[in-house]
Coordinates of C-alpha atoms and ligand atoms in Angstrom, one line a residue:
P1 CA -33.9 -190.0 -117.9
A2 CA -34.4 -186.3 -118.7
L3 CA -31.9 -185.3 -115.9
A4 CA -29.4 -187.7 -117.4
E5 CA -29.6 -186.4 -120.8
D6 CA -29.7 -182.8 -119.6
N7 CA -26.6 -183.7 -117.9
N8 CA -25.1 -185.2 -121.1
R9 CA -26.1 -182.0 -122.9
S10 CA -24.4 -179.8 -120.6
R11 CA -21.4 -181.8 -120.4
T12 CA -21.0 -182.0 -124.4
M13 CA -21.3 -178.4 -124.4
L14 CA -18.7 -177.9 -121.6
V15 CA -16.5 -180.2 -123.4
S16 CA -16.5 -178.7 -126.4
R17 CA -16.3 -174.9 -125.0
F18 CA -13.0 -176.5 -123.1
R19 CA -11.8 -177.9 -126.4
S20 CA -11.9 -174.5 -128.1
V21 CA -10.3 -172.7 -125.1
L22 CA -7.6 -175.2 -125.2
E23 CA -7.1 -174.8 -129.1
E24 CA -6.8 -171.2 -128.7
R25 CA -4.3 -171.4 -125.9
Q26 CA -2.5 -173.9 -127.7
K27 CA -2.2 -171.4 -130.9
N28 CA -0.8 -168.9 -128.5
A29 CA 1.4 -171.2 -126.8
T30 CA 2.8 -172.6 -129.9
G31 CA 3.9 -169.0 -130.5
H32 CA 5.9 -169.1 -127.6
R33 CA 7.3 -172.2 -128.6
G34 CA 11.4 -171.7 -128.4
L35 CA 10.9 -168.5 -126.8
S36 CA 10.9 -170.3 -123.2
P37 CA 10.6 -173.4 -121.4
S38 CA 7.3 -172.4 -119.9
G39 CA 5.8 -171.8 -123.5
E40 CA 7.2 -174.9 -124.8
A41 CA 5.8 -177.0 -121.8
A42 CA 2.5 -175.1 -122.0
A43 CA 2.1 -176.3 -125.7
D44 CA 3.0 -180.0 -125.1
M45 CA 0.6 -180.2 -122.0
I46 CA -2.2 -178.4 -123.8
G47 CA -1.6 -181.0 -126.5
V48 CA -2.1 -183.9 -123.8
A49 CA -5.3 -182.2 -122.5
L50 CA -6.8 -182.1 -125.9
E51 CA -6.3 -185.8 -126.3
A52 CA -8.2 -186.4 -123.2
V53 CA -11.1 -184.0 -124.4
K54 CA -11.2 -186.2 -127.5
R55 CA -11.4 -189.2 -125.6
V56 CA -14.2 -188.1 -123.2
E57 CA -16.0 -186.7 -126.4
E58 CA -15.7 -190.4 -128.0
R59 CA -17.0 -192.2 -124.9
S60 CA -19.8 -189.7 -123.9
H61 CA -22.2 -192.6 -124.3
V62 CA -21.2 -194.4 -121.2
S63 CA -21.3 -191.6 -119.0
G64 CA -24.4 -190.3 -117.5
A65 CA -25.2 -193.7 -116.3
F66 CA -25.0 -192.5 -112.6
T67 CA -24.5 -189.6 -110.4
R68 CA -23.1 -189.3 -107.1
G69 CA -23.4 -185.7 -106.4
P70 CA -21.7 -183.1 -108.4
H71 CA -20.8 -183.6 -112.2
E72 CA -17.1 -184.6 -111.3
T73 CA -17.8 -188.1 -110.9
D74 CA -19.7 -188.3 -113.6
L75 CA -16.8 -187.2 -115.9
G76 CA -13.9 -188.8 -113.7
Y77 CA -15.2 -192.3 -113.3
P78 CA -15.9 -193.1 -117.0
L79 CA -12.5 -191.9 -117.7
T80 CA -10.9 -193.9 -115.0
V81 CA -12.6 -197.0 -115.8
I82 CA -11.4 -196.8 -119.4
E83 CA -8.1 -196.0 -118.3
A84 CA -8.0 -198.9 -115.5
L85 CA -9.0 -201.4 -118.2
A86 CA -6.3 -200.4 -120.6
F87 CA -3.7 -200.3 -117.8
S88 CA -4.8 -203.9 -116.5
A89 CA -4.6 -205.1 -120.2
N90 CA -1.2 -203.7 -120.6
L91 CA -2.5 -201.5 -123.2
T92 CA -1.2 -198.2 -121.7
E93 CA 2.3 -199.5 -122.5
L94 CA 1.5 -199.2 -126.2
L95 CA 0.9 -195.7 -125.4
G96 CA 4.4 -195.4 -124.0
L97 CA 3.0 -194.9 -120.5
K98 CA 5.3 -197.5 -118.4
W99 CA 3.3 -197.1 -115.2
K100 CA 4.3 -199.7 -112.5
R101 CA 2.1 -202.5 -111.9
D102 CA 3.5 -204.0 -108.7
T103 CA 3.0 -201.1 -106.5
P104 CA -0.1 -200.6 -104.2
N105 CA -1.7 -198.1 -106.8
G106 CA -0.9 -200.1 -109.6
Q107 CA -2.5 -203.2 -107.9
N108 CA -5.6 -201.1 -107.0
F109 CA -6.1 -200.0 -110.6
I110 CA -5.9 -203.5 -111.8
H111 CA -8.4 -204.7 -109.0
F112 CA -10.8 -201.9 -110.1
A113 CA -10.6 -203.2 -113.6
H114 CA -11.4 -206.5 -112.5
L115 CA -14.5 -205.3 -110.5
V116 CA -15.7 -203.5 -113.2
L117 CA -15.6 -206.6 -115.6
T118 CA -17.0 -208.8 -113.3
E119 CA -19.6 -206.7 -110.9
G120 CA -20.5 -204.2 -113.9
Y121 CA -19.5 -200.9 -114.5
G122 CA -22.1 -199.0 -112.5
S123 CA -22.2 -201.7 -109.5
A124 CA -22.0 -200.5 -105.8
K125 CA -18.9 -202.5 -105.6
S126 CA -16.9 -200.9 -108.5
L127 CA -18.1 -197.5 -107.2
D128 CA -17.3 -198.2 -103.8
F129 CA -13.6 -199.2 -104.7
Y130 CA -13.4 -196.4 -106.8
F131 CA -14.2 -193.9 -103.7
R132 CA -12.0 -195.5 -101.5
A133 CA -9.0 -196.7 -103.6
I134 CA -8.7 -194.7 -106.7
Q135 CA -10.6 -191.2 -106.8
Y136 CA -8.1 -188.5 -106.5
V137 CA -5.0 -190.6 -106.9
S138 CA -2.7 -188.3 -108.6
I139 CA 0.2 -190.5 -108.9
A140 CA 0.2 -192.7 -112.2
P141 CA -2.0 -194.4 -112.9
V142 CA -4.0 -191.4 -112.1
D143 CA -7.5 -190.6 -111.4
L144 CA -8.7 -189.0 -114.5
G145 CA -11.2 -187.0 -112.8
W146 CA -8.5 -184.6 -112.5
V147 CA -9.2 -183.1 -115.9
N148 CA -11.9 -181.3 -114.1
E149 CA -9.5 -179.0 -112.8
F150 CA -8.8 -177.6 -116.4
I151 CA -12.5 -177.7 -117.4
G152 CA -13.0 -175.3 -114.2
T153 CA -10.3 -173.3 -114.9
A154 CA -11.1 -173.1 -118.7
L155 CA -14.8 -172.3 -117.8
T156 CA -13.7 -169.5 -115.7
Y157 CA -12.0 -167.7 -118.6
A158 CA -14.5 -168.9 -121.3
V159 CA -17.5 -168.0 -119.6
G160 CA -16.7 -165.9 -116.7
G161 CA -14.3 -163.6 -118.3
G162 CA -11.7 -164.8 -116.2
L163 CA -13.0 -162.8 -113.2
H164 CA -12.8 -164.2 -109.4
A165 CA -15.0 -163.8 -106.4
Y166 CA -12.4 -162.6 -104.2
R167 CA -13.3 -159.4 -102.1
K168 CA -10.8 -157.0 -101.2
V169 CA -9.9 -155.1 -98.2
P170 CA -11.8 -151.8 -98.1
K171 CA -9.8 -148.6 -98.5
E172 CA -9.5 -146.3 -95.4
G173 CA -7.8 -143.1 -96.1
W174 CA -4.5 -143.9 -98.1
G175 CA -4.5 -147.5 -96.6
Y176 CA -6.6 -150.2 -96.0
D177 CA -9.0 -150.9 -93.1
A178 CA -7.4 -153.1 -90.7
S179 CA -10.5 -154.0 -88.8
F180 CA -12.0 -155.7 -91.7
S181 CA -12.5 -159.5 -91.4
V182 CA -11.2 -159.4 -87.6
R183 CA -13.3 -161.3 -85.0
A184 CA -12.7 -162.4 -81.8
L185 CA -11.4 -165.8 -80.6
P186 CA -14.4 -167.8 -79.0
D187 CA -14.3 -168.0 -75.3
P188 CA -13.6 -171.7 -74.5
P189 CA -15.9 -173.7 -72.2
A190 CA -15.5 -172.5 -68.7
G191 CA -12.5 -173.9 -67.1
K192 CA -11.0 -175.4 -70.4
P193 CA -8.4 -174.2 -72.9
L194 CA -9.6 -173.3 -76.3
V195 CA -8.9 -176.2 -78.9
V196 CA -8.2 -175.2 -82.5
G197 CA -8.9 -178.0 -85.1
L198 CA -6.8 -177.7 -88.4
I199 CA -7.3 -179.6 -91.6
S200 CA -5.8 -178.9 -95.1
D201 CA -6.4 -180.3 -98.6
W202 CA -9.5 -182.3 -97.0
G203 CA -12.3 -181.5 -99.4
C204 CA -12.5 -184.9 -101.2
G205 CA -15.9 -186.1 -100.0
T206 CA -14.2 -189.9 -99.5
P207 CA -14.1 -192.4 -97.0
A208 CA -10.8 -191.0 -95.8
S209 CA -12.2 -187.3 -95.4
D210 CA -14.9 -188.7 -93.4
A211 CA -12.6 -190.5 -91.0
V212 CA -10.3 -187.6 -90.6
L213 CA -13.1 -185.4 -89.6
A214 CA -14.5 -187.9 -87.2
A215 CA -11.2 -188.2 -85.8
L216 CA -10.9 -184.7 -85.4
A217 CA -14.3 -184.5 -83.5
T218 CA -13.1 -186.7 -80.9
H219 CA -10.8 -183.8 -79.6
S220 CA -14.0 -181.5 -79.2
P221 CA -12.4 -178.4 -81.1
D222 CA -14.1 -175.0 -80.7
V223 CA -12.8 -173.7 -83.7
I224 CA -12.4 -175.7 -87.0
I225 CA -10.1 -174.2 -89.9
H226 CA -9.7 -175.8 -93.2
L227 CA -6.9 -174.6 -95.2
G228 CA -8.1 -174.9 -98.6
D229 CA -8.4 -177.2 -101.5
V230 CA -12.0 -178.7 -102.1
Y231 CA -11.7 -181.2 -105.2
Y232 CA -11.7 -181.4 -107.8
S233 CA -12.5 -177.6 -108.5
G234 CA -14.3 -176.2 -105.6
T235 CA -17.5 -176.0 -107.5
P236 CA -20.5 -174.9 -105.6
A237 CA -21.7 -178.4 -105.5
E238 CA -18.6 -179.7 -104.2
Q239 CA -18.0 -176.7 -101.6
R240 CA -21.6 -178.0 -100.3
E241 CA -21.2 -181.5 -100.5
F242 CA -17.7 -181.8 -99.4
W243 CA -17.0 -179.1 -96.9
L244 CA -20.2 -177.2 -95.5
E245 CA -22.6 -180.2 -95.0
P246 CA -20.0 -182.6 -93.3
M247 CA -18.7 -179.7 -91.2
L248 CA -22.1 -179.0 -90.0
K249 CA -23.1 -182.5 -89.6
T250 CA -20.1 -183.2 -87.3
F251 CA -19.9 -179.9 -85.5
G252 CA -23.1 -178.0 -85.7
K253 CA -23.5 -174.2 -86.5
E254 CA -22.6 -173.3 -82.8
K255 CA -18.8 -174.2 -83.6
L256 CA -16.9 -171.7 -85.5
L257 CA -16.1 -173.4 -89.0
L258 CA -13.9 -171.3 -91.1
Q259 CA -11.7 -171.9 -94.5
V260 CA -9.3 -170.2 -96.4
P261 CA -9.1 -171.2 -100.2
G262 CA -6.5 -173.0 -102.1
N263 CA -5.8 -173.2 -105.7
H264 CA -8.6 -175.6 -106.2
D265 CA -11.3 -173.5 -104.5
Y266 CA -10.8 -171.0 -107.4
Y267 CA -10.8 -173.4 -110.2
S268 CA -14.3 -173.2 -111.2
Q269 CA -16.8 -170.1 -111.7
G270 CA -13.7 -167.9 -110.3
G271 CA -14.4 -169.3 -106.7
A272 CA -18.1 -168.5 -106.4
G273 CA -18.7 -171.8 -104.8
F274 CA -16.0 -171.0 -101.9
F275 CA -18.0 -167.6 -101.0
E276 CA -21.3 -169.4 -101.2
V277 CA -20.5 -171.6 -98.4
I278 CA -19.0 -169.1 -96.4
D279 CA -21.7 -166.6 -96.8
D280 CA -24.1 -169.3 -96.1
L281 CA -22.4 -169.9 -92.6
R282 CA -21.7 -166.3 -92.2
H283 CA -18.6 -167.0 -89.8
Q284 CA -16.5 -165.0 -92.0
N285 CA -17.0 -162.2 -94.5
A286 CA -13.7 -162.6 -96.7
S287 CA -11.4 -165.3 -97.9
Y288 CA -8.8 -164.0 -95.2
F289 CA -9.4 -163.3 -91.5
V290 CA -7.9 -162.6 -88.1
L291 CA -9.2 -164.2 -85.0
R292 CA -8.0 -162.2 -82.0
G293 CA -7.8 -163.3 -78.3
T294 CA -6.0 -161.7 -75.2
H295 CA -2.9 -163.6 -75.7
W296 CA -3.1 -165.1 -79.1
Q297 CA -4.1 -164.0 -82.5
I298 CA -4.6 -166.1 -85.9
L299 CA -4.1 -164.6 -89.2
A300 CA -5.6 -166.7 -91.7
L301 CA -4.4 -165.7 -95.6
D302 CA -5.8 -166.2 -99.1
T303 CA -2.9 -167.4 -101.0
G304 CA -5.2 -169.6 -103.6
L305 CA -6.4 -166.6 -105.6
L306 CA -3.1 -165.7 -107.2
N307 CA -2.2 -169.6 -107.9
S308 CA -5.9 -170.2 -109.7
V309 CA -4.6 -170.6 -113.4
N310 CA -4.7 -174.1 -114.1
L311 CA -4.0 -174.1 -118.0
V312 CA -0.3 -174.0 -118.0
P313 CA 2.3 -176.3 -116.3
T314 CA 4.5 -173.6 -114.8
D315 CA 3.1 -171.8 -111.7
T316 CA 4.3 -168.5 -110.9
M317 CA 4.8 -168.1 -107.1
T318 CA 1.5 -167.0 -105.3
F319 CA 1.6 -163.9 -103.1
L320 CA -0.7 -161.6 -101.6
T321 CA -2.7 -159.0 -103.6
Q322 CA -1.7 -155.3 -102.4
D323 CA -4.8 -155.0 -100.2
Q324 CA -4.4 -158.1 -98.3
A325 CA -0.7 -157.8 -97.8
S326 CA -1.0 -154.3 -96.5
W327 CA -3.9 -156.0 -94.2
A328 CA -1.8 -158.6 -93.1
K329 CA 1.3 -156.4 -91.9
Q330 CA -1.1 -154.3 -89.9
Q331 CA -2.4 -157.2 -88.0
L332 CA 1.2 -158.5 -87.4
E333 CA 2.3 -155.2 -86.1
F334 CA -0.6 -154.9 -84.2
G335 CA 0.2 -158.1 -82.6
K336 CA 3.8 -156.9 -81.7
D337 CA 2.8 -153.6 -80.4
N338 CA -0.1 -155.4 -78.1
G339 CA 2.0 -158.2 -76.8
L340 CA 0.1 -161.0 -78.8
K341 CA 1.6 -164.1 -80.1
T342 CA 0.6 -164.7 -83.8
I343 CA 0.0 -168.0 -85.6
M344 CA -0.3 -167.9 -89.3
M345 CA -2.2 -169.9 -91.7
S346 CA -2.4 -170.3 -95.5
H347 CA -3.2 -172.7 -98.1
H348 CA 0.3 -172.2 -99.7
Q349 CA 3.6 -173.0 -98.3
L350 CA 6.1 -170.4 -97.6
F351 CA 8.8 -173.1 -98.4
S352 CA 9.4 -176.7 -99.6
R353 CA 11.8 -179.2 -99.7
G354 CA 10.2 -181.5 -102.2
E355 CA 7.9 -179.4 -104.4
S356 CA 8.4 -176.4 -106.8
V357 CA 6.6 -173.3 -105.3
G358 CA 6.9 -171.8 -108.8
V359 CA 8.8 -169.2 -110.7
A360 CA 9.0 -165.4 -110.4
N361 CA 7.4 -164.7 -113.7
A362 CA 5.7 -166.7 -116.6
A363 CA 3.9 -164.8 -119.5
L364 CA 0.8 -166.9 -119.8
N365 CA 0.3 -166.7 -116.0
E366 CA 0.7 -163.2 -115.7
A367 CA -1.6 -162.6 -118.4
A368 CA -4.5 -164.7 -116.9
F369 CA -4.6 -162.0 -114.2
V370 CA -5.3 -159.0 -116.5
P371 CA -9.1 -159.4 -116.5
D372 CA -9.2 -159.1 -112.5
E373 CA -6.7 -156.1 -112.7
L374 CA -8.8 -154.4 -115.3
H375 CA -12.0 -154.9 -113.5
G376 CA -10.6 -153.9 -110.1
T377 CA -11.2 -157.4 -108.5
Y378 CA -7.8 -156.2 -106.7
P379 CA -5.2 -153.6 -107.2
W380 CA -2.9 -154.1 -110.2
L381 CA -0.3 -157.0 -109.7
W382 CA 3.1 -154.4 -109.9
A383 CA 4.6 -157.3 -108.0
F384 CA 5.5 -159.0 -111.4
N385 CA 7.5 -156.0 -112.1
T386 CA 10.0 -157.2 -109.8
K387 CA 12.2 -159.8 -111.3
S388 CA 13.7 -162.9 -109.9
E389 CA 17.2 -161.5 -109.6
D390 CA 15.9 -158.7 -107.5
L391 CA 13.8 -161.0 -105.0
P392 CA 15.4 -162.8 -101.9
G393 CA 17.7 -165.1 -103.2
N394 CA 18.5 -163.3 -106.2
L395 CA 18.1 -166.6 -108.4
P396 CA 18.1 -166.3 -112.3
P397 CA 14.5 -166.2 -113.8
D398 CA 14.2 -169.9 -114.8
V399 CA 15.1 -171.5 -111.3
H400 CA 12.6 -172.6 -109.1
P401 CA 13.4 -171.4 -105.6
A402 CA 12.9 -173.6 -102.5
V403 CA 11.3 -170.7 -100.7
N404 CA 8.4 -168.6 -102.2
T405 CA 10.4 -165.4 -102.7
R406 CA 7.4 -163.2 -103.4
L407 CA 5.9 -164.4 -100.2
L408 CA 8.9 -163.8 -98.5
S409 CA 9.5 -160.3 -99.6
Q410 CA 6.0 -159.6 -98.2
F411 CA 6.7 -161.4 -95.0
P412 CA 10.3 -160.7 -94.5
P413 CA 12.2 -162.2 -91.3
E414 CA 11.9 -158.8 -89.3
L415 CA 7.9 -159.3 -89.7
L416 CA 8.2 -163.1 -89.2
E417 CA 9.9 -162.5 -85.9
G418 CA 6.8 -162.3 -83.7
V419 CA 5.3 -165.4 -85.7
S420 CA 5.1 -168.5 -83.4
A421 CA 4.1 -170.7 -86.2
W422 CA 2.9 -170.9 -89.8
Y423 CA 0.6 -173.6 -90.8
W424 CA 0.1 -174.3 -94.4
G425 CA -1.1 -177.2 -96.9
H426 CA -0.9 -177.4 -100.8
E427 CA 1.5 -180.5 -100.8
H428 CA -0.2 -183.4 -99.8
A429 CA 2.3 -184.6 -97.1
N430 CA 3.0 -183.6 -93.6
M431 CA 6.2 -182.1 -92.5
L432 CA 7.2 -180.3 -89.2
F433 CA 10.1 -178.1 -90.3
K434 CA 13.3 -177.0 -88.2
P435 CA 13.5 -173.2 -88.4
Y436 CA 13.9 -171.7 -91.9
A437 CA 14.0 -168.9 -94.0
G438 CA 13.3 -166.6 -91.2
L439 CA 10.4 -168.8 -89.9
E440 CA 10.3 -170.5 -86.4
R441 CA 8.2 -173.2 -87.1
G442 CA 6.8 -173.9 -90.9
R443 CA 4.3 -176.7 -90.5
L444 CA 2.7 -178.6 -93.4
I445 CA -0.3 -180.3 -92.8
G446 CA -1.6 -181.0 -96.3
N447 CA -2.8 -184.7 -96.5
A448 CA -6.1 -184.9 -94.9
C449 CA -7.6 -187.0 -97.8
I450 CA -5.8 -187.3 -100.9
P451 CA -4.4 -190.9 -101.5
V452 CA -0.7 -190.7 -101.9
P453 CA 0.6 -194.1 -102.8
K454 CA 3.2 -195.2 -100.2
N455 CA 5.8 -196.3 -102.5
L456 CA 6.4 -192.7 -103.4
D457 CA 9.0 -191.2 -101.1
R458 CA 7.3 -188.3 -99.6
Y459 CA 10.2 -186.9 -97.7
A460 CA 12.7 -186.7 -100.8
T461 CA 14.2 -183.5 -101.6
S462 CA 13.6 -182.3 -105.2
N463 CA 16.7 -181.5 -107.5
S464 CA 14.8 -179.2 -109.3
I465 CA 14.3 -176.5 -106.7
D466 CA 17.3 -174.5 -105.3
A467 CA 17.7 -174.2 -101.8
E468 CA 21.2 -172.9 -101.8
P469 CA 20.4 -169.3 -100.6
W470 CA 18.8 -170.7 -97.6
G471 CA 21.7 -172.8 -96.8
G472 CA 20.3 -176.0 -98.0
Y473 CA 17.0 -177.7 -98.0
A474 CA 14.4 -177.3 -95.1
E475 CA 15.0 -180.1 -92.5
T476 CA 12.1 -181.9 -90.6
L477 CA 12.3 -182.2 -86.7
P478 CA 13.6 -185.5 -85.4
D479 CA 10.8 -188.4 -85.0
S480 CA 8.3 -185.9 -86.6
R481 CA 7.5 -187.9 -89.6
I482 CA 4.2 -189.8 -90.6
G483 CA 3.9 -193.3 -91.4
T484 CA 2.0 -195.4 -94.2
G485 CA -0.9 -197.7 -94.1
D486 CA -1.5 -200.7 -96.4
N487 CA -2.0 -198.7 -99.5
F488 CA -1.1 -195.1 -99.0
W489 CA 0.6 -192.4 -96.7
N490 CA -1.4 -191.7 -93.7
N491 CA -3.9 -188.7 -93.7
A492 CA -3.2 -186.3 -90.9
F493 CA -4.6 -183.3 -89.0
A494 CA -3.6 -181.2 -86.0
T495 CA -5.0 -179.5 -83.0
V496 CA -3.5 -176.2 -81.2
T497 CA -4.6 -175.8 -77.8
L498 CA -4.4 -172.5 -76.3
D499 CA -4.1 -172.3 -72.8
G500 CA -3.4 -168.5 -71.6
P501 CA 0.2 -167.5 -73.3
K502 CA 0.8 -171.2 -74.1
A503 CA 0.2 -173.0 -76.9
T504 CA 0.2 -177.0 -77.2
A505 CA 0.2 -178.3 -80.7
R506 CA -0.9 -182.2 -81.5
Y507 CA -0.7 -183.9 -84.8
F508 CA -2.6 -186.9 -85.7
E509 CA -2.3 -189.4 -88.4
L510 CA -4.9 -192.2 -89.7
A511 CA -3.3 -195.2 -91.5
D512 CA -5.5 -197.3 -94.2
K513 CA -6.0 -200.8 -93.9
D514 CA -7.3 -203.3 -96.6
A515 CA -10.7 -204.7 -95.7
T516 CA -10.7 -208.4 -95.7
D517 CA -13.9 -208.5 -98.1
G518 CA -11.9 -206.6 -100.8
S519 CA -14.0 -203.6 -100.7
G520 CA -10.8 -201.4 -100.4
P521 CA -9.0 -199.5 -97.9
T522 CA -10.8 -198.3 -94.5
W523 CA -9.6 -195.9 -92.0
G524 CA -9.9 -196.4 -88.2
S525 CA -9.1 -194.1 -85.5
A526 CA -6.4 -191.6 -85.1
T527 CA -3.0 -191.8 -83.2
Q528 CA -0.8 -188.7 -82.3
Y529 CA 2.6 -188.8 -83.8
Y530 CA 4.0 -185.6 -82.2
E531 CA 3.5 -182.8 -79.9
E532 CA 5.3 -179.3 -79.4
E533 CA 4.7 -176.3 -77.3
F534 CA 5.4 -172.8 -78.3
Ligands
LIG1 FE1 -4.4 -179.9 -102.6
LIG2 FE1 -3.4 -176.7 -103.3

């Protein structure tokens, strides 16, 4: 009871701090109203977030009843219960929220509300169903646990002064130390090729994440790389429970366990949790790294840092800070000079066919990086001085390009020439692209745990992004698309087997199946949906 009281008190403090930050932001954003579409949208969205905070404050008496690991569930569950009850009683329509009821997701929320009413708020059945079918759903009706992203980001600024835990590349002479964070690819077991296991957007701590990891383990990978996003907001507890512990339990410490951060990993305490767990393992000393062998090198980048602001609705395109961009360029040139083939990896996509990668400039986002710049977390972001019109594609400032033109200007086609494939996540989907924007193989593998309702067309192109300068939308390879289960799009992962100069990439998917006892979706073993050599 003392602990619950303590939790309650710290949550109340947290929420009230969050509210004052939001109110401050609302004042600023209102000042931007009419000046820009992003200022307008920011003001609107902050208003909605303030509404949510008010609801948490009003309902605080129902929370604290239980905890499952980090504080996140403590906040997300009560809010989502209220929402599901309102939705099942048609009350959300009174608020003007016309969410579809006849979808797998809508049906799950109605079933959840029914369980809460019949089995009880804190019953094992209600909780279990929440973990299997509701938690992390981000298509309406949504899991309101996502409010933690905003709280995490707000606290980074309100308490942490807006500083991030990033570690820049050490200086060497006039440039940066190219030998920093480079290690050898491990030797495969005698007579066997090296297997690299790849997962992205996997840190949910749900039955789906457990199933994906178990399926990956059947391929006995020698190296396991997570391309980022531990949900909801990468707190130290979430990093430990949702990444480090399951990884160690499944693979043991002798396997090379690595990760690069996504946006979520930087949302709480400036990313302190991400660095805590990599320091525990000591398999990497930065949020970016190179694994170098005799035929191959893997270049993994931190694109999460400059996409870590989650208080405004318009993203600026993420890119690499100057230290890392210069370091990465040296790695690619080293590869070319030494006849190595390179596989790149990052959380964020170089391009998309269905989602915005952001715009070039947005005042609030840029302002959010000033504390780090003043502190010297990384060199000053002069990149923002280059305006949209002067970036590849030469698009007007309010256009969302299909290609992240800031990243593209850091990795122009001539630099990407020696790159065999670039793996990324961030979008909760899986797409294997035809050559596009100077990249031979763009590989999106971003759905390792997030439940994406199957009625959503995941392969649809977006009207709000401009793909014209690159000859239209990026296309997927024939017969390379994943399927759906009873409720959601399949979760997926990949393995890349390195055998001398030959790489074989295999792509696997897991479908959800409704349990007969009504306890919600279950995940079995994986099946391969694509294979390629490069
Ligand atoms: Fe994600
Ligand atoms: Fe992400």
